[in-house]
Amino acid sequence: GDVVHHLNGKALDDRIENLLALPRTHHPAFHSKWGLKTIPEKQLAKYHERYVALAKARIAADAPMLAPEREGQADAPLMG
């Protein structure tokens, strides 16, 4: 499944421009023990478009984006 990634690392900053939807298997590549890694511009656009598409589908279905038990936490999984 996908996870929500906060670009600036701040879990409470849910501005659309700060959120990406990443496949769970891709997500660790954007973190390191020293902090967040830089995401190449092409990948950034791809993952941001993915998040926007998922958000629009959730809004249309009147479903929450985040799992209720993880809402507001960094990199909370998308419900699915």
Short mmCIF file of N, CA, C and O in Angstrom, two decimals:
data_model
loop_
_atom_site.label_atom_id
_atom_site.label_comp_id
_atom_site.label_asym_id
_atom_site.label_seq_id
_atom_site.Cartn_x
_atom_site.Cartn_y
_atom_site.Cartn_z
N GLY A 1 0.82 -1.18 0.00
CA GLY A 1 0.00 0.00 0.00
C GLY A 1 0.86 1.24 0.00
O GLY A 1 2.08 1.19 0.01
N ASP A 2 0.21 2.36 -0.02
CA ASP A 2 0.89 3.66 -0.03
C ASP A 2 0.98 4.24 1.37
O ASP A 2 0.21 3.89 2.25
N VAL A 3 1.93 5.16 1.54
CA VAL A 3 2.05 5.94 2.77
C VAL A 3 2.10 7.41 2.38
O VAL A 3 2.51 7.76 1.27
N VAL A 4 1.69 8.26 3.31
CA VAL A 4 1.80 9.70 3.12
C VAL A 4 3.15 10.14 3.66
O VAL A 4 3.52 9.82 4.78
N HIS A 5 3.90 10.85 2.83
CA HIS A 5 5.23 11.35 3.21
C HIS A 5 5.15 12.87 3.30
O HIS A 5 4.65 13.53 2.39
N HIS A 6 5.62 13.42 4.41
CA HIS A 6 5.68 14.88 4.59
C HIS A 6 7.06 15.36 4.14
O HIS A 6 8.07 14.97 4.71
N LEU A 7 7.10 16.19 3.10
CA LEU A 7 8.36 16.61 2.52
C LEU A 7 9.28 17.30 3.51
O LEU A 7 10.48 17.10 3.49
N ASN A 8 8.71 18.14 4.38
CA ASN A 8 9.55 18.88 5.32
C ASN A 8 9.75 18.13 6.63
O ASN A 8 10.39 18.64 7.55
N GLY A 9 9.21 16.92 6.74
CA GLY A 9 9.39 16.12 7.94
C GLY A 9 8.50 16.51 9.11
O GLY A 9 8.56 15.90 10.17
N LYS A 10 7.65 17.51 8.92
CA LYS A 10 6.76 17.97 9.99
C LYS A 10 5.40 17.30 9.84
O LYS A 10 4.63 17.61 8.93
N ALA A 11 5.09 16.39 10.76
CA ALA A 11 3.89 15.57 10.67
C ALA A 11 2.60 16.38 10.71
O ALA A 11 1.58 15.94 10.19
N LEU A 12 2.62 17.55 11.30
CA LEU A 12 1.40 18.35 11.40
C LEU A 12 1.23 19.32 10.24
O LEU A 12 0.22 20.02 10.17
N ASP A 13 2.18 19.37 9.33
CA ASP A 13 2.10 20.26 8.17
C ASP A 13 1.44 19.52 7.02
O ASP A 13 2.10 18.89 6.20
N ASP A 14 0.11 19.56 6.99
CA ASP A 14 -0.65 18.81 5.99
C ASP A 14 -1.05 19.65 4.78
O ASP A 14 -2.05 19.36 4.11
N ARG A 15 -0.27 20.69 4.48
CA ARG A 15 -0.54 21.44 3.26
C ARG A 15 -0.30 20.51 2.07
O ARG A 15 0.62 19.71 2.07
N ILE A 16 -1.15 20.62 1.05
CA ILE A 16 -1.08 19.71 -0.10
C ILE A 16 0.30 19.73 -0.74
O ILE A 16 0.80 18.70 -1.18
N GLU A 17 0.96 20.88 -0.77
CA GLU A 17 2.28 20.96 -1.40
C GLU A 17 3.37 20.27 -0.57
O GLU A 17 4.48 20.07 -1.04
N ASN A 18 3.04 19.89 0.66
CA ASN A 18 4.00 19.21 1.53
C ASN A 18 3.78 17.69 1.58
O ASN A 18 4.50 16.99 2.25
N LEU A 19 2.78 17.18 0.86
CA LEU A 19 2.41 15.77 0.97
C LEU A 19 2.65 15.01 -0.33
O LEU A 19 2.39 15.52 -1.41
N LEU A 20 3.13 13.79 -0.18
CA LEU A 20 3.30 12.87 -1.31
C LEU A 20 2.70 11.53 -0.93
O LEU A 20 2.66 11.17 0.24
N ALA A 21 2.26 10.78 -1.92
CA ALA A 21 1.85 9.39 -1.71
C ALA A 21 2.94 8.53 -2.31
O ALA A 21 3.24 8.62 -3.50
N LEU A 22 3.54 7.71 -1.47
CA LEU A 22 4.62 6.83 -1.91
C LEU A 22 4.23 5.38 -1.67
O LEU A 22 3.64 5.07 -0.64
N PRO A 23 4.61 4.50 -2.58
CA PRO A 23 4.46 3.08 -2.27
C PRO A 23 5.29 2.77 -1.01
O PRO A 23 6.39 3.30 -0.85
N ARG A 24 4.76 1.95 -0.13
CA ARG A 24 5.46 1.63 1.11
C ARG A 24 6.90 1.16 0.86
O ARG A 24 7.81 1.50 1.60
N THR A 25 7.11 0.43 -0.22
CA THR A 25 8.45 -0.09 -0.51
C THR A 25 9.42 1.00 -0.95
O THR A 25 10.63 0.86 -0.80
N HIS A 26 8.93 2.12 -1.49
CA HIS A 26 9.78 3.22 -1.93
C HIS A 26 10.10 4.18 -0.79
O HIS A 26 11.09 4.91 -0.85
N HIS A 27 9.27 4.21 0.22
CA HIS A 27 9.35 5.22 1.26
C HIS A 27 10.68 5.26 2.01
O HIS A 27 11.23 6.35 2.22
N PRO A 28 11.26 4.13 2.43
CA PRO A 28 12.52 4.20 3.18
C PRO A 28 13.66 4.88 2.41
O PRO A 28 14.57 5.44 3.02
N ALA A 29 13.60 4.88 1.10
CA ALA A 29 14.65 5.51 0.29
C ALA A 29 14.72 7.01 0.50
O ALA A 29 15.72 7.64 0.18
N PHE A 30 13.66 7.61 1.05
CA PHE A 30 13.63 9.06 1.24
C PHE A 30 13.95 9.47 2.66
O PHE A 30 13.82 10.63 3.03
N HIS A 31 14.39 8.53 3.47
CA HIS A 31 14.80 8.80 4.84
C HIS A 31 16.20 8.23 5.06
O HIS A 31 16.60 7.30 4.40
N SER A 32 16.92 8.82 5.97
CA SER A 32 18.20 8.27 6.38
C SER A 32 18.38 8.57 7.86
O SER A 32 17.59 9.32 8.45
N LYS A 33 19.40 8.02 8.46
CA LYS A 33 19.61 8.29 9.89
C LYS A 33 20.01 9.75 10.12
O LYS A 33 20.00 10.21 11.25
N TRP A 34 20.34 10.48 9.06
CA TRP A 34 20.70 11.90 9.18
C TRP A 34 19.54 12.82 8.85
O TRP A 34 19.68 14.03 8.88
N GLY A 35 18.40 12.29 8.49
CA GLY A 35 17.25 13.13 8.18
C GLY A 35 16.65 12.77 6.82
O GLY A 35 16.90 11.70 6.27
N LEU A 36 15.88 13.70 6.28
CA LEU A 36 15.21 13.47 5.01
C LEU A 36 16.19 13.64 3.85
O LEU A 36 17.05 14.51 3.87
N LYS A 37 16.03 12.82 2.83
CA LYS A 37 16.86 12.93 1.63
C LYS A 37 16.14 13.81 0.61
O LYS A 37 14.93 13.95 0.62
N THR A 38 16.91 14.38 -0.29
CA THR A 38 16.35 15.19 -1.36
C THR A 38 15.72 14.26 -2.40
O THR A 38 16.32 13.26 -2.80
N ILE A 39 14.51 14.61 -2.82
CA ILE A 39 13.79 13.82 -3.82
C ILE A 39 13.97 14.51 -5.17
O ILE A 39 13.71 15.70 -5.29
N PRO A 40 14.45 13.78 -6.18
CA PRO A 40 14.61 14.38 -7.51
C PRO A 40 13.29 14.98 -8.00
O PRO A 40 12.21 14.44 -7.75
N GLU A 41 13.38 16.11 -8.70
CA GLU A 41 12.21 16.87 -9.14
C GLU A 41 11.20 16.01 -9.92
O GLU A 41 10.00 16.11 -9.70
N LYS A 42 11.68 15.15 -10.80
CA LYS A 42 10.79 14.31 -11.60
C LYS A 42 10.00 13.34 -10.71
O LYS A 42 8.79 13.16 -10.88
N GLN A 43 10.68 12.72 -9.74
CA GLN A 43 10.00 11.82 -8.81
C GLN A 43 9.05 12.60 -7.91
O GLN A 43 7.96 12.13 -7.60
N LEU A 44 9.46 13.77 -7.49
CA LEU A 44 8.62 14.61 -6.64
C LEU A 44 7.29 14.90 -7.32
O LEU A 44 6.23 14.74 -6.71
N ALA A 45 7.33 15.28 -8.58
CA ALA A 45 6.10 15.58 -9.33
C ALA A 45 5.23 14.33 -9.45
O ALA A 45 4.01 14.39 -9.27
N LYS A 46 5.84 13.19 -9.74
CA LYS A 46 5.10 11.93 -9.89
C LYS A 46 4.36 11.57 -8.59
O LYS A 46 3.17 11.25 -8.61
N TYR A 47 5.07 11.61 -7.47
CA TYR A 47 4.47 11.23 -6.20
C TYR A 47 3.45 12.26 -5.71
O TYR A 47 2.47 11.91 -5.07
N HIS A 48 3.66 13.54 -6.03
CA HIS A 48 2.68 14.56 -5.64
C HIS A 48 1.40 14.36 -6.45
O HIS A 48 0.30 14.43 -5.89
N GLU A 49 1.51 14.10 -7.74
CA GLU A 49 0.33 13.83 -8.57
C GLU A 49 -0.42 12.61 -8.06
O GLU A 49 -1.65 12.58 -8.05
N ARG A 50 0.33 11.60 -7.62
CA ARG A 50 -0.28 10.39 -7.06
C ARG A 50 -1.10 10.74 -5.82
O ARG A 50 -2.22 10.26 -5.63
N TYR A 51 -0.54 11.58 -4.93
CA TYR A 51 -1.26 11.98 -3.73
C TYR A 51 -2.53 12.76 -4.09
O TYR A 51 -3.60 12.50 -3.53
N VAL A 52 -2.42 13.71 -4.99
CA VAL A 52 -3.58 14.52 -5.38
C VAL A 52 -4.68 13.63 -5.96
O VAL A 52 -5.86 13.79 -5.62
N ALA A 53 -4.33 12.68 -6.80
CA ALA A 53 -5.32 11.77 -7.39
C ALA A 53 -6.00 10.94 -6.30
O ALA A 53 -7.23 10.77 -6.30
N LEU A 54 -5.22 10.42 -5.35
CA LEU A 54 -5.80 9.65 -4.25
C LEU A 54 -6.70 10.53 -3.38
O LEU A 54 -7.77 10.10 -2.95
N ALA A 55 -6.26 11.75 -3.13
CA ALA A 55 -7.06 12.66 -2.31
C ALA A 55 -8.40 12.95 -2.98
O ALA A 55 -9.44 12.93 -2.33
N LYS A 56 -8.37 13.21 -4.28
CA LYS A 56 -9.62 13.49 -5.00
C LYS A 56 -10.56 12.28 -4.96
O LYS A 56 -11.76 12.43 -4.79
N ALA A 57 -10.01 11.09 -5.11
CA ALA A 57 -10.83 9.87 -5.06
C ALA A 57 -11.43 9.70 -3.67
O ALA A 57 -12.60 9.31 -3.54
N ARG A 58 -10.66 9.98 -2.62
CA ARG A 58 -11.16 9.85 -1.24
C ARG A 58 -12.25 10.88 -0.97
O ARG A 58 -13.24 10.57 -0.32
N ILE A 59 -12.06 12.09 -1.48
CA ILE A 59 -13.08 13.13 -1.28
C ILE A 59 -14.37 12.72 -2.00
O ILE A 59 -15.46 12.84 -1.44
N ALA A 60 -14.24 12.23 -3.23
CA ALA A 60 -15.42 11.80 -3.99
C ALA A 60 -16.15 10.66 -3.28
O ALA A 60 -17.37 10.58 -3.32
N ALA A 61 -15.40 9.79 -2.62
CA ALA A 61 -15.99 8.65 -1.91
C ALA A 61 -16.36 9.00 -0.48
O ALA A 61 -16.85 8.15 0.26
N ASP A 62 -16.07 10.24 -0.08
CA ASP A 62 -16.32 10.71 1.29
C ASP A 62 -15.61 9.81 2.32
O ASP A 62 -16.17 9.44 3.34
N ALA A 63 -14.36 9.43 1.99
CA ALA A 63 -13.56 8.57 2.87
C ALA A 63 -12.37 9.36 3.40
O ALA A 63 -11.83 10.21 2.70
N PRO A 64 -11.94 9.09 4.62
CA PRO A 64 -10.77 9.79 5.16
C PRO A 64 -9.49 9.38 4.43
O PRO A 64 -9.39 8.25 3.95
N MET A 65 -8.52 10.27 4.36
CA MET A 65 -7.24 9.95 3.72
C MET A 65 -6.36 9.10 4.62
O MET A 65 -5.62 8.26 4.16
N LEU A 66 -6.39 9.35 5.90
CA LEU A 66 -5.48 8.66 6.81
C LEU A 66 -6.24 7.68 7.68
O LEU A 66 -7.40 7.90 8.01
N ALA A 67 -5.58 6.63 8.06
CA ALA A 67 -6.18 5.68 8.99
C ALA A 67 -6.42 6.41 10.31
O ALA A 67 -5.54 7.11 10.79
N PRO A 68 -7.61 6.28 10.90
CA PRO A 68 -7.94 7.06 12.11
C PRO A 68 -6.94 6.89 13.24
O PRO A 68 -6.61 7.85 13.92
N GLU A 69 -6.39 5.70 13.43
CA GLU A 69 -5.46 5.50 14.56
C GLU A 69 -4.12 6.17 14.32
O GLU A 69 -3.35 6.35 15.23
N ARG A 70 -3.80 6.56 13.09
CA ARG A 70 -2.51 7.18 12.78
C ARG A 70 -2.66 8.63 12.36
O ARG A 70 -1.67 9.28 12.07
N GLU A 71 -3.87 9.14 12.28
CA GLU A 71 -4.09 10.48 11.77
C GLU A 71 -3.25 11.49 12.54
O GLU A 71 -3.18 11.47 13.75
N GLY A 72 -2.57 12.36 11.78
CA GLY A 72 -1.75 13.39 12.38
C GLY A 72 -0.33 12.95 12.68
O GLY A 72 0.50 13.75 13.08
N GLN A 73 -0.01 11.69 12.44
CA GLN A 73 1.35 11.21 12.66
C GLN A 73 2.10 11.21 11.34
O GLN A 73 1.52 11.07 10.27
N ALA A 74 3.41 11.36 11.41
CA ALA A 74 4.23 11.38 10.21
C ALA A 74 4.08 10.09 9.44
O ALA A 74 4.06 9.01 10.00
N ASP A 75 3.96 10.23 8.13
CA ASP A 75 3.95 9.09 7.22
C ASP A 75 2.88 8.07 7.55
O ASP A 75 3.10 6.86 7.48
N ALA A 76 1.71 8.54 7.93
CA ALA A 76 0.60 7.64 8.22
C ALA A 76 0.16 6.95 6.94
O ALA A 76 0.17 7.54 5.88
N PRO A 77 -0.23 5.69 7.02
CA PRO A 77 -0.63 4.97 5.80
C PRO A 77 -1.97 5.47 5.28
O PRO A 77 -2.82 5.89 6.06
N LEU A 78 -2.13 5.42 3.99
CA LEU A 78 -3.42 5.72 3.38
C LEU A 78 -4.34 4.54 3.66
O LEU A 78 -3.91 3.40 3.66
N MET A 79 -5.60 4.83 3.85
CA MET A 79 -6.55 3.72 4.02
C MET A 79 -6.75 3.08 2.66
O MET A 79 -6.70 3.73 1.65
N GLY A 80 -6.99 1.81 2.63
CA GLY A 80 -7.16 1.21 1.32
C GLY A 80 -7.59 -0.17 1.33
O GLY A 80 -7.91 -0.93 2.06
#
